[in-house]
Structure formats: structure tokens, C-alpha cells
Amino acid sequence: MKNIIKILAVLMVLVFTLSIVGCSAEGNDKANSGGQEENVQNDANANQAEGDAQDSEDASAESETMKKIRETKKIIWGTNAEFPPFEMREGDQVIGIDAEIAAKIAEKLGVELVVEDMEFDALITALQSGKIDFIAAGFTIEPDREKQVLFTDTYFKAVQAIMVQEGNEEIKSADDLEGKKIGVQNGTTGDFIASDIPGAEVIRFNNGIEAALDLNNGKIDAVIIDNLPAQMLAKSNPGLVVLDEKPFDAEEYAIAVRKGDTDLQQVINEVLKEMKDSGEIDELANKYSIGE
Ligand code: GLN
């Protein structure tokens, strides 16, 4: 009997030990595969100074977009490069605040940045169809857009501004816009606001520069456009001024990714946090707004 108990005890110890070894082996497997995946990302991140790669705890959750970015070693930024100081052309380069953010996103992922410059109102469709991987375009978070794209954290506060010809005695506030010819960029928040003004005739342009030209020529009465671009346009069009009064809702810019691309959203949020915390975004606003 004693022997049987002894044998049983030995067996139990054996089973117990085996199960522990089994568990830890499994644990090691997991840790290893996790490590390997991190290495793949780190390979891509070869130039990255800090080793804060995304945790690969749940590798199966990688989005198709992230997989494609890793495999092609490219990320495609969609924008409308006619929106200084956020994006504008300099030779064949696109520069500006969003351009620097986009470059940081690519750097963080250890991949090349490809720019797709298109009409502003084509951006959402381009994102949804997979032509681009993210939108950075002074893009305001807006309920209707939230239904179509996934926004990141915000990185810039904005408000729509009214531009008129210098010395205009008729339009001194938003109330004076009723029944007027208002120029806007097609599909922007300025367009939405102008469309709600009673009796206003909304003239839609592909970009603010064209709208400012027609305002200068007296073909339209006012332009509604984001505050910072308005200031830039007024600087390069001496005949135009921006009204001090900005009665419209506060807006916030964010970057947009495809619905479901939460892993890319998370990487972009990290980049934005770093750039906001270090004061870099504010510095960029100064850098690109001055001297134009
Ligand atoms: N902030 C505005 C919007 O999101 C305008 C952006 C732009 O013209 N690039 O509609």
C-alpha cells in the first residue's frame, strides 16, 4: 500500500512538473514569436532611434493596411497640396506642417513616404478605395466624415475666417454675408458654413488661391476659409484682409485612416503626441507661416 502511495506521489510530481515545463515552453514559444515579429518591425525601423516599436502582443490584429505598408515598405499620404501652411508645393516637393507630420509617420514605421496630391473633395474616396493610406490635409473632424473614416487624435485648432477686399464697408461681420457671393474650397467646412448662410451664392473653387484671386478681382464678395490659410492668402494678396470676427464653431484637425486601421491610428497618435509634447507642431506653424 505504501508503495502504491509512493508511486502515485511520484507520478503526481511528474505530471505536475511536466505540465509546468509544458506551460513555460509554450510561454517561450509565444515570447519568441512575439520577439521575432518585433524584429521584423524593428528591421523596418532600422533608422529609428528609440526602440518603441508597437507591441506585437496580438499580431493577428494587424490590419491589411499595416501588412501592406510593411511588405511594400511604403506608406501613401493623401493630401491637397494647396493649403499653406499645412501643405504646399515647392518644386516637385510637398512641404508644410502636414508634410512634416507625414514624414515623421513614415520614419516611425521605417518606410518610405509617397505623396498623392489630389483635389480635396476626392480624399475620402481615395482613402476608402485604398489609393492612399492616410489623409493629412488640415482635415477637420466633422460628424459626417467620422462616419466614413477613422480619425486620430487632434493636432491643431482652427476656425473659419472671412476674407474680403481691403476697405470693404459692406461686409464687417458674418451677418453681412447674407445674400452675398461667397467663395469657398469645394467640400470643405468653409463650404458647409457658406451653404447655410441665407440667400448666399456659394462659388466653389478647387483651392483657396483661386478663390482669393476672384475676390481680388471683385468677382466674389468674400471667401470663407480656415484661419491660418486665410492669413497666408492675405499676406500674398495685399488687396485682401481677414476679418477679426470669427463667429464660427471651433474646429480641430486630425489625421484620418481607414475604418478598422486602429494599429496605424495608434502609431500616428504616438507621433502626434511626441510632436505636440515637444512643441514641434507650434514651431512648425511659425516656421511655415512666417516669410511667405
Ligand atoms: N479644414 C477644412 C476642412 O477640413 C479645410 C481643409 C483643406 O482645405 N485642406 O474641410
Tab-separated table of C-alpha atoms and ligand atoms in Angstrom:
chain	number	residue	atom	x	y	z
A	1	MET	CA	0.000	0.000	0.000
A	2	LYS	CA	2.796	2.361	0.986
A	3	ASN	CA	4.450	1.584	-2.324
A	4	ILE	CA	1.310	2.426	-4.230
A	5	ILE	CA	1.059	5.767	-2.449
A	6	LYS	CA	4.738	6.415	-3.170
A	7	ILE	CA	4.281	5.601	-6.856
A	8	LEU	CA	1.179	7.782	-7.009
A	9	ALA	CA	3.036	10.654	-5.352
A	10	VAL	CA	5.945	10.312	-7.785
A	11	LEU	CA	3.508	10.206	-10.687
A	12	MET	CA	1.723	13.317	-9.465
A	13	VAL	CA	5.000	15.181	-9.104
A	14	LEU	CA	5.922	14.058	-12.610
A	15	VAL	CA	2.640	15.169	-14.113
A	16	PHE	CA	2.876	18.477	-12.290
A	17	THR	CA	6.468	19.064	-13.424
A	18	LEU	CA	5.636	18.156	-16.997
A	19	SER	CA	2.702	20.484	-17.070
A	20	ILE	CA	4.842	23.353	-15.762
A	21	VAL	CA	7.555	22.637	-18.344
A	22	GLY	CA	4.840	22.472	-20.989
A	23	CYS	CA	3.447	25.810	-19.954
A	24	SER	CA	6.730	27.579	-19.866
A	25	ALA	CA	7.727	26.077	-23.191
A	26	GLU	CA	4.520	27.408	-24.637
A	27	GLY	CA	5.208	30.733	-22.965
A	28	ASN	CA	8.656	30.772	-24.526
A	29	ASP	CA	7.209	29.994	-27.889
A	30	LYS	CA	4.900	32.916	-27.591
A	31	ALA	CA	7.642	35.176	-26.347
A	32	ASN	CA	9.858	34.077	-29.203
A	33	SER	CA	7.342	34.575	-31.920
A	34	GLY	CA	6.456	37.901	-30.385
A	35	GLY	CA	10.122	38.772	-30.373
A	36	GLN	CA	10.535	37.724	-33.961
A	37	GLU	CA	7.641	39.861	-35.057
A	38	GLU	CA	9.094	42.764	-33.200
A	39	ASN	CA	12.346	42.169	-35.019
A	40	VAL	CA	10.599	42.294	-38.343
A	41	GLN	CA	9.162	45.637	-37.323
A	42	ASN	CA	12.488	46.674	-35.899
A	43	ASP	CA	14.180	45.706	-39.144
A	44	ALA	CA	11.877	48.080	-40.882
A	45	ASN	CA	12.595	50.517	-38.090
A	46	ALA	CA	16.337	50.278	-38.557
A	47	ASN	CA	16.734	54.028	-38.592
A	48	GLN	CA	14.526	54.615	-35.642
A	49	ALA	CA	16.340	55.933	-32.622
A	50	GLU	CA	14.047	54.736	-29.875
A	51	GLY	CA	13.001	51.151	-29.753
A	52	ASP	CA	9.391	51.868	-29.007
A	53	ALA	CA	8.025	49.566	-31.661
A	54	GLN	CA	4.383	48.692	-31.438
A	55	ASP	CA	3.813	45.855	-29.022
A	56	SER	CA	3.100	42.808	-31.043
A	57	GLU	CA	1.096	41.043	-28.353
A	58	ASP	CA	-1.740	40.431	-30.710
A	59	ALA	CA	-0.093	40.027	-34.075
A	60	SER	CA	-3.248	38.584	-35.593
A	61	ALA	CA	-4.869	42.004	-35.166
A	62	GLU	CA	-2.565	43.559	-37.742
A	63	SER	CA	-4.644	45.388	-40.311
A	64	GLU	CA	-4.335	44.696	-44.036
A	65	THR	CA	-3.065	48.247	-44.408
A	66	MET	CA	-0.265	47.727	-41.891
A	67	LYS	CA	0.674	44.460	-43.574
A	68	LYS	CA	0.815	46.191	-46.950
A	69	ILE	CA	2.913	49.019	-45.516
A	70	ARG	CA	5.360	46.505	-44.046
A	71	GLU	CA	5.590	44.489	-47.249
A	72	THR	CA	5.883	47.382	-49.703
A	73	LYS	CA	7.971	49.459	-47.263
A	74	LYS	CA	5.860	52.447	-48.322
A	75	ILE	CA	3.041	54.477	-46.848
A	76	ILE	CA	0.852	56.675	-49.051
A	77	TRP	CA	-0.131	60.110	-47.806
A	78	GLY	CA	-3.152	61.715	-49.449
A	79	THR	CA	-3.463	65.485	-49.446
A	80	ASN	CA	-4.376	68.581	-51.428
A	81	ALA	CA	-1.104	70.480	-51.586
A	82	GLU	CA	-2.678	73.905	-51.962
A	83	PHE	CA	-3.355	74.696	-48.350
A	84	PRO	CA	-0.447	76.660	-46.907
A	85	PRO	CA	0.972	76.477	-44.269
A	86	PHE	CA	-0.215	72.857	-43.926
A	87	GLU	CA	0.695	71.640	-47.398
A	88	MET	CA	2.018	73.432	-50.438
A	89	ARG	CA	4.298	72.673	-53.345
A	90	GLU	CA	7.923	73.676	-53.523
A	91	GLY	CA	9.266	72.410	-56.826
A	92	ASP	CA	8.213	68.787	-57.006
A	93	GLN	CA	8.188	68.506	-53.222
A	94	VAL	CA	5.205	68.941	-50.920
A	95	ILE	CA	6.201	70.873	-47.822
A	96	GLY	CA	4.350	72.254	-44.783
A	97	ILE	CA	3.156	71.269	-41.329
A	98	ASP	CA	1.280	68.173	-42.501
A	99	ALA	CA	4.222	67.193	-44.708
A	100	GLU	CA	6.492	67.144	-41.659
A	101	ILE	CA	3.965	65.096	-39.687
A	102	ALA	CA	3.618	62.669	-42.603
A	103	ALA	CA	7.404	62.325	-42.794
A	104	LYS	CA	7.525	61.503	-39.071
A	105	ILE	CA	4.838	58.842	-39.506
A	106	ALA	CA	6.843	57.175	-42.278
A	107	GLU	CA	10.001	57.453	-40.193
A	108	LYS	CA	8.309	55.862	-37.205
A	109	LEU	CA	7.231	52.954	-39.390
A	110	GLY	CA	10.651	52.787	-41.040
A	111	VAL	CA	9.167	53.082	-44.527
A	112	GLU	CA	9.224	55.485	-47.455
A	113	LEU	CA	6.634	58.252	-47.717
A	114	VAL	CA	4.756	58.516	-51.008
A	115	VAL	CA	2.584	61.606	-51.619
A	116	GLU	CA	-0.647	61.556	-53.591
A	117	ASP	CA	-1.702	65.128	-54.318
A	118	MET	CA	-5.360	65.402	-55.355
A	119	GLU	CA	-8.496	67.544	-55.118
A	120	PHE	CA	-9.601	67.991	-51.524
A	121	ASP	CA	-13.029	66.510	-52.113
A	122	ALA	CA	-11.501	63.320	-53.588
A	123	LEU	CA	-9.576	62.425	-50.434
A	124	ILE	CA	-12.197	60.376	-48.569
A	125	THR	CA	-12.982	58.196	-51.585
A	126	ALA	CA	-9.265	57.715	-52.238
A	127	LEU	CA	-8.820	56.550	-48.646
A	128	GLN	CA	-11.780	54.206	-48.779
A	129	SER	CA	-10.674	52.666	-52.067
A	130	GLY	CA	-7.139	52.021	-50.813
A	131	LYS	CA	-5.449	54.524	-53.133
A	132	ILE	CA	-3.989	56.261	-50.089
A	133	ASP	CA	-3.279	55.060	-46.538
A	134	PHE	CA	-3.992	58.246	-44.614
A	135	ILE	CA	-5.264	61.787	-45.068
A	136	ALA	CA	-3.322	64.714	-43.631
A	137	ALA	CA	-4.810	67.858	-45.128
A	138	GLY	CA	-5.725	70.332	-42.417
A	139	PHE	CA	-8.629	67.930	-42.195
A	140	THR	CA	-11.297	68.955	-39.690
A	141	ILE	CA	-13.056	66.354	-37.564
A	142	GLU	CA	-16.666	66.544	-38.573
A	143	PRO	CA	-19.599	64.190	-37.764
A	144	ASP	CA	-20.344	63.229	-41.357
A	145	ARG	CA	-16.681	62.440	-42.006
A	146	GLU	CA	-16.497	60.413	-38.794
A	147	LYS	CA	-18.971	58.025	-40.361
A	148	GLN	CA	-16.598	57.449	-43.266
A	149	VAL	CA	-13.087	57.494	-41.816
A	150	LEU	CA	-11.283	56.814	-38.554
A	151	PHE	CA	-9.766	59.972	-37.074
A	152	THR	CA	-6.619	60.101	-34.968
A	153	ASP	CA	-6.098	62.437	-32.025
A	154	THR	CA	-6.236	66.098	-32.937
A	155	TYR	CA	-3.120	68.210	-33.525
A	156	PHE	CA	-4.314	71.693	-34.416
A	157	LYS	CA	-7.172	74.045	-33.531
A	158	ALA	CA	-8.714	76.097	-36.293
A	159	VAL	CA	-11.681	78.297	-37.069
A	160	GLN	CA	-13.134	79.505	-40.345
A	161	ALA	CA	-12.294	83.102	-41.221
A	162	ILE	CA	-13.880	85.612	-43.561
A	163	MET	CA	-11.745	87.347	-46.172
A	164	VAL	CA	-12.856	90.460	-48.014
A	165	GLN	CA	-11.292	93.177	-50.132
A	166	GLU	CA	-9.499	95.782	-48.105
A	167	GLY	CA	-11.765	98.761	-47.375
A	168	ASN	CA	-14.975	96.754	-47.835
A	169	GLU	CA	-17.567	98.728	-45.859
A	170	GLU	CA	-20.402	96.339	-46.536
A	171	ILE	CA	-19.109	93.120	-45.010
A	172	LYS	CA	-17.842	93.611	-41.482
A	173	SER	CA	-19.218	90.504	-39.833
A	174	ALA	CA	-20.704	87.111	-40.625
A	175	ASP	CA	-24.228	88.588	-40.557
A	176	ASP	CA	-23.347	90.769	-43.537
A	177	LEU	CA	-22.728	87.674	-45.666
A	178	GLU	CA	-26.439	87.058	-46.248
A	179	GLY	CA	-27.237	87.149	-49.949
A	180	LYS	CA	-23.588	87.599	-50.925
A	181	LYS	CA	-21.347	85.707	-53.353
A	182	ILE	CA	-19.094	83.629	-51.165
A	183	GLY	CA	-16.058	81.743	-52.418
A	184	VAL	CA	-15.048	78.500	-50.723
A	185	GLN	CA	-12.925	75.437	-51.338
A	186	ASN	CA	-15.081	72.634	-52.623
A	187	GLY	CA	-16.144	70.160	-49.921
A	188	THR	CA	-14.512	71.950	-47.004
A	189	THR	CA	-16.006	73.044	-43.705
A	190	GLY	CA	-15.966	76.589	-45.117
A	191	ASP	CA	-18.190	75.280	-47.914
A	192	PHE	CA	-20.595	73.744	-45.361
A	193	ILE	CA	-20.815	77.015	-43.404
A	194	ALA	CA	-21.335	79.167	-46.509
A	195	SER	CA	-24.025	76.788	-47.748
A	196	ASP	CA	-26.015	77.514	-44.564
A	197	ILE	CA	-25.954	81.290	-44.954
A	198	PRO	CA	-29.386	82.506	-46.089
A	199	GLY	CA	-29.521	83.687	-49.669
A	200	ALA	CA	-25.792	83.333	-50.186
A	201	GLU	CA	-24.497	82.217	-53.546
A	202	VAL	CA	-21.690	79.746	-52.901
A	203	ILE	CA	-18.938	79.668	-55.518
A	204	ARG	CA	-16.791	76.552	-55.173
A	205	PHE	CA	-13.112	76.598	-56.074
A	206	ASN	CA	-10.547	73.827	-56.131
A	207	ASN	CA	-8.356	75.766	-53.747
A	208	GLY	CA	-8.089	78.934	-51.710
A	209	ILE	CA	-5.618	80.564	-54.063
A	210	GLU	CA	-8.154	80.616	-56.906
A	211	ALA	CA	-10.845	81.902	-54.554
A	212	ALA	CA	-8.546	84.701	-53.368
A	213	LEU	CA	-7.836	85.670	-56.993
A	214	ASP	CA	-11.531	86.070	-57.776
A	215	LEU	CA	-12.021	88.007	-54.547
A	216	ASN	CA	-9.214	90.333	-55.568
A	217	ASN	CA	-10.820	90.789	-58.990
A	218	GLY	CA	-14.154	91.616	-57.385
A	219	LYS	CA	-15.896	88.594	-58.898
A	220	ILE	CA	-16.998	87.428	-55.452
A	221	ASP	CA	-17.731	89.329	-52.227
A	222	ALA	CA	-15.985	87.196	-49.628
A	223	VAL	CA	-14.098	83.967	-49.052
A	224	ILE	CA	-14.632	81.622	-46.115
A	225	ILE	CA	-11.558	79.543	-45.402
A	226	ASP	CA	-9.550	78.230	-42.424
A	227	ASN	CA	-7.897	80.918	-40.356
A	228	LEU	CA	-4.210	80.170	-40.944
A	229	PRO	CA	-4.522	79.682	-44.723
A	230	ALA	CA	-6.609	82.907	-44.771
A	231	GLN	CA	-3.751	84.788	-43.159
A	232	MET	CA	-1.284	83.332	-45.647
A	233	LEU	CA	-3.542	84.288	-48.564
A	234	ALA	CA	-3.955	87.821	-47.220
A	235	LYS	CA	-0.173	88.097	-46.974
A	236	SER	CA	0.330	87.110	-50.589
A	237	ASN	CA	-2.655	89.157	-51.832
A	238	PRO	CA	-2.111	92.670	-50.446
A	239	GLY	CA	-5.607	93.806	-51.506
A	240	LEU	CA	-7.274	91.306	-49.153
A	241	VAL	CA	-7.905	91.321	-45.403
A	242	VAL	CA	-9.138	88.795	-42.862
A	243	LEU	CA	-11.943	89.967	-40.578
A	244	ASP	CA	-11.134	89.830	-36.861
A	245	GLU	CA	-14.541	88.431	-36.043
A	246	LYS	CA	-14.597	84.639	-36.261
A	247	PRO	CA	-18.077	83.630	-35.131
A	248	PHE	CA	-17.984	80.064	-36.400
A	249	ASP	CA	-17.585	76.831	-34.435
A	250	ALA	CA	-14.103	75.870	-33.290
A	251	GLU	CA	-12.585	73.113	-35.432
A	252	GLU	CA	-9.829	70.621	-34.848
A	253	TYR	CA	-7.570	68.986	-37.396
A	254	ALA	CA	-6.776	65.306	-37.204
A	255	ILE	CA	-5.354	62.683	-39.493
A	256	ALA	CA	-7.717	60.138	-40.999
A	257	VAL	CA	-7.134	56.445	-41.655
A	258	ARG	CA	-9.445	53.755	-42.981
A	259	LYS	CA	-12.093	52.429	-40.610
A	260	GLY	CA	-10.611	49.442	-38.800
A	261	ASP	CA	-6.966	50.516	-39.196
A	262	THR	CA	-6.604	51.015	-35.463
A	263	ASP	CA	-2.965	49.863	-35.484
A	264	LEU	CA	-1.994	52.615	-37.912
A	265	GLN	CA	-4.149	55.072	-35.963
A	266	GLN	CA	-2.188	54.153	-32.831
A	267	VAL	CA	1.201	54.706	-34.471
A	268	ILE	CA	0.044	58.091	-35.781
A	269	ASN	CA	-1.284	59.038	-32.349
A	270	GLU	CA	2.150	58.318	-30.882
A	271	VAL	CA	3.808	60.524	-33.497
A	272	LEU	CA	1.305	63.320	-32.854
A	273	LYS	CA	1.773	63.056	-29.098
A	274	GLU	CA	5.550	63.314	-29.432
A	275	MET	CA	5.278	66.303	-31.760
A	276	LYS	CA	2.715	68.073	-29.578
A	277	ASP	CA	4.531	67.389	-26.305
A	278	SER	CA	7.820	68.673	-27.693
A	279	GLY	CA	6.186	71.858	-29.001
A	280	GLU	CA	7.192	70.883	-32.544
A	281	ILE	CA	3.761	71.459	-34.083
A	282	ASP	CA	3.696	75.040	-32.801
A	283	GLU	CA	7.235	75.576	-34.069
A	284	LEU	CA	6.223	74.278	-37.486
A	285	ALA	CA	3.246	76.635	-37.590
A	286	ASN	CA	5.651	79.509	-37.032
A	287	LYS	CA	8.222	78.175	-39.451
A	288	TYR	CA	5.803	77.846	-42.352
A	289	SER	CA	3.586	80.841	-41.641
A	290	ILE	CA	6.355	83.415	-41.471
A	291	GLY	CA	8.195	84.645	-44.510
A	292	GLU	CA	5.618	83.638	-47.077
B	1	GLN	N1	-10.283	72.345	-42.541
B	1	GLN	C1	-11.097	72.352	-43.713
B	1	GLN	C2	-11.790	71.040	-43.871
B	1	GLN	O1	-11.391	70.063	-43.290
B	1	GLN	C3	-10.292	72.695	-44.973
B	1	GLN	C4	-9.189	71.741	-45.275
B	1	GLN	C5	-8.483	71.976	-46.599
B	1	GLN	O2	-8.941	72.734	-47.428
B	1	GLN	N2	-7.383	71.335	-46.813
B	1	GLN	O3	-12.755	70.953	-44.554
